[in-house]
């Protein structure tokens, strides 16, 4: 088994965030997508730990908002690799943006905000969960071999270190 090159995984993340921030066209392979998600989850965990220690959720909400469009773009391109239309990813992006904004507002004003809008926060978090599960299901599917309506197959990408 090949070793994973952490630098290559990080470069994949940085390339997506900087060069493909709002790229919803084309296709991306499964390994490239899931390693991007792995880095996103790691960053979110670190942000949640820092938020819980110092600021009470503010950093975590801001990081979630910052990663929303790159993650949505990667998910759309991953779903398009399976030959499906990925327009419903916009539903996830919009609902998640509302969820993150409510979290941000809650972290700024704490108790009063959650007393007024706690029911809305709970409802939106449930909807985000259901839509996220659907997106995960579609992103886990195999890509279509050869060209499809969304372009040529993605270039092979592996996180393994280059062998001499």
Short mmCIF file of C-alpha atoms in Angstrom, two decimals:
data_model
loop_
_atom_site.label_atom_id
_atom_site.label_comp_id
_atom_site.label_asym_id
_atom_site.label_seq_id
_atom_site.Cartn_x
_atom_site.Cartn_y
_atom_site.Cartn_z
CA UNK A 1 0.00 0.00 0.00
CA UNK A 2 1.25 3.46 -0.91
CA UNK A 3 1.89 6.02 1.76
CA UNK A 4 -0.26 9.11 1.71
CA UNK A 5 1.58 12.30 0.85
CA UNK A 6 0.15 14.89 3.25
CA UNK A 7 1.58 17.71 1.15
CA UNK A 8 -0.29 16.47 -1.92
CA UNK A 9 -3.53 16.22 0.08
CA UNK A 10 -3.03 19.77 1.39
CA UNK A 11 -2.23 21.05 -2.12
CA UNK A 12 -5.47 19.50 -3.37
CA UNK A 13 -7.35 21.37 -0.64
CA UNK A 14 -5.58 24.66 -1.33
CA UNK A 15 -6.08 24.34 -5.10
CA UNK A 16 -9.80 23.79 -4.58
CA UNK A 17 -10.16 26.67 -2.15
CA UNK A 18 -8.10 29.17 -4.16
CA UNK A 19 -8.61 28.19 -7.82
CA UNK A 20 -11.98 26.42 -7.77
CA UNK A 21 -13.76 28.34 -5.01
CA UNK A 22 -17.04 28.55 -6.94
CA UNK A 23 -16.39 26.00 -9.67
CA UNK A 24 -19.58 24.01 -10.25
CA UNK A 25 -18.74 22.75 -13.74
CA UNK A 26 -16.87 19.65 -14.78
CA UNK A 27 -16.08 16.51 -12.86
CA UNK A 28 -13.88 15.38 -9.99
CA UNK A 29 -12.88 11.86 -8.96
CA UNK A 30 -13.81 10.13 -5.72
CA UNK A 31 -10.38 10.08 -4.10
CA UNK A 32 -9.74 13.74 -4.82
CA UNK A 33 -13.16 14.66 -3.41
CA UNK A 34 -12.91 12.55 -0.25
CA UNK A 35 -9.41 13.76 0.60
CA UNK A 36 -10.69 17.33 0.21
CA UNK A 37 -13.51 16.46 2.62
CA UNK A 38 -10.98 14.91 5.03
CA UNK A 39 -9.02 18.17 5.21
CA UNK A 40 -12.27 20.16 5.62
CA UNK A 41 -13.34 17.95 8.52
CA UNK A 42 -9.91 18.34 10.14
CA UNK A 43 -10.08 22.12 9.82
CA UNK A 44 -13.63 22.16 11.20
CA UNK A 45 -12.58 20.05 14.21
CA UNK A 46 -9.66 22.37 14.95
CA UNK A 47 -11.95 25.41 14.58
CA UNK A 48 -14.54 23.84 16.91
CA UNK A 49 -11.89 23.15 19.55
CA UNK A 50 -10.53 26.69 19.34
CA UNK A 51 -14.06 28.12 19.40
CA UNK A 52 -15.06 26.13 22.45
CA UNK A 53 -11.96 27.23 24.34
CA UNK A 54 -11.90 30.93 23.48
CA UNK A 55 -14.88 32.47 21.75
CA UNK A 56 -17.90 30.19 22.01
CA UNK A 57 -18.62 29.13 18.43
CA UNK A 58 -17.65 32.23 16.48
CA UNK A 59 -14.59 30.77 14.74
CA UNK A 60 -16.35 27.52 13.95
CA UNK A 61 -19.25 29.36 12.30
CA UNK A 62 -16.92 31.56 10.26
CA UNK A 63 -14.88 28.56 9.08
CA UNK A 64 -18.10 26.75 8.14
CA UNK A 65 -19.22 29.73 6.07
CA UNK A 66 -15.80 30.05 4.42
CA UNK A 67 -15.72 26.38 3.39
CA UNK A 68 -19.33 26.25 2.22
CA UNK A 69 -18.87 27.23 -1.44
CA UNK A 70 -15.69 25.20 -2.08
CA UNK A 71 -17.33 22.14 -0.52
CA UNK A 72 -20.50 22.70 -2.51
CA UNK A 73 -18.50 23.08 -5.72
CA UNK A 74 -16.57 19.88 -5.07
CA UNK A 75 -19.79 18.02 -4.24
CA UNK A 76 -21.45 19.30 -7.42
CA UNK A 77 -18.50 18.23 -9.57
CA UNK A 78 -18.39 14.85 -7.80
CA UNK A 79 -22.10 14.25 -8.41
CA UNK A 80 -21.70 15.32 -12.04
CA UNK A 81 -18.99 12.70 -12.37
CA UNK A 82 -21.70 10.11 -11.68
CA UNK A 83 -23.74 11.52 -14.57
CA UNK A 84 -26.37 13.19 -12.39
CA UNK A 85 -27.43 16.82 -12.35
CA UNK A 86 -26.05 18.47 -9.23
CA UNK A 87 -28.35 21.48 -9.06
CA UNK A 88 -29.79 20.27 -5.74
CA UNK A 89 -26.41 21.00 -4.14
CA UNK A 90 -27.57 24.62 -4.16
CA UNK A 91 -30.34 23.62 -1.74
CA UNK A 92 -27.68 22.27 0.61
CA UNK A 93 -25.57 25.42 0.21
CA UNK A 94 -28.48 27.76 0.95
CA UNK A 95 -29.77 25.79 3.93
CA UNK A 96 -26.25 25.36 5.29
CA UNK A 97 -25.57 29.08 4.88
CA UNK A 98 -28.71 29.90 6.89
CA UNK A 99 -27.64 27.33 9.50
CA UNK A 100 -24.15 28.83 9.76
CA UNK A 101 -25.53 32.38 9.95
CA UNK A 102 -27.91 31.39 12.75
CA UNK A 103 -24.95 29.75 14.52
CA UNK A 104 -22.93 32.92 14.03
CA UNK A 105 -25.73 35.11 15.39
CA UNK A 106 -26.18 32.74 18.30
CA UNK A 107 -22.49 32.86 19.15
CA UNK A 108 -22.62 36.66 19.16
CA UNK A 109 -25.72 37.11 21.30
CA UNK A 110 -25.98 33.71 23.01
CA UNK A 111 -29.00 33.16 25.25
CA UNK A 112 -31.49 35.68 23.88
CA UNK A 113 -31.04 34.55 20.29
CA UNK A 114 -31.49 30.87 21.10
CA UNK A 115 -34.55 31.57 23.22
CA UNK A 116 -36.12 33.32 20.25
CA UNK A 117 -34.90 31.11 17.41
CA UNK A 118 -33.88 27.80 18.98
CA UNK A 119 -36.77 25.99 17.28
CA UNK A 120 -35.68 27.34 13.88
CA UNK A 121 -32.09 26.32 14.53
CA UNK A 122 -33.21 22.78 15.39
CA UNK A 123 -35.41 22.50 12.31
CA UNK A 124 -32.73 23.79 9.96
CA UNK A 125 -30.10 21.50 11.48
CA UNK A 126 -32.40 18.53 10.81
CA UNK A 127 -32.88 19.60 7.19
CA UNK A 128 -29.11 20.09 6.76
CA UNK A 129 -28.55 16.59 8.11
CA UNK A 130 -31.07 14.96 5.73
CA UNK A 131 -29.77 16.83 2.66
CA UNK A 132 -26.16 16.10 3.67
CA UNK A 133 -26.89 12.38 3.87
CA UNK A 134 -28.36 12.49 0.34
CA UNK A 135 -25.32 14.34 -0.98
CA UNK A 136 -22.95 11.89 0.72
CA UNK A 137 -24.84 9.03 -0.92
CA UNK A 138 -24.53 10.55 -4.39
CA UNK A 139 -20.87 11.52 -3.89
CA UNK A 140 -19.98 7.95 -2.87
CA UNK A 141 -21.20 6.51 -6.19
CA UNK A 142 -18.81 5.43 -8.90
CA UNK A 143 -18.17 7.91 -11.69
CA UNK A 144 -19.28 7.19 -15.23
CA UNK A 145 -16.50 5.86 -17.43
CA UNK A 146 -15.68 8.04 -20.40
CA UNK A 147 -17.30 11.33 -21.29
CA UNK A 148 -20.71 12.29 -19.95
CA UNK A 149 -22.88 15.41 -20.23
CA UNK A 150 -20.59 17.25 -17.80
CA UNK A 151 -17.32 16.69 -19.58
CA UNK A 152 -14.48 14.23 -19.92
CA UNK A 153 -13.54 11.96 -17.04
CA UNK A 154 -11.42 13.60 -14.35
CA UNK A 155 -7.70 13.12 -14.46
CA UNK A 156 -6.55 10.32 -12.14
CA UNK A 157 -5.59 11.67 -8.74
CA UNK A 158 -3.96 9.71 -5.97
CA UNK A 159 -2.77 10.95 -2.58
CA UNK A 160 0.14 8.53 -2.67
CA UNK A 161 3.73 9.65 -2.73
CA UNK A 162 5.47 9.59 -6.08
CA UNK A 163 7.60 6.46 -6.43
CA UNK A 164 11.18 6.94 -7.65
#
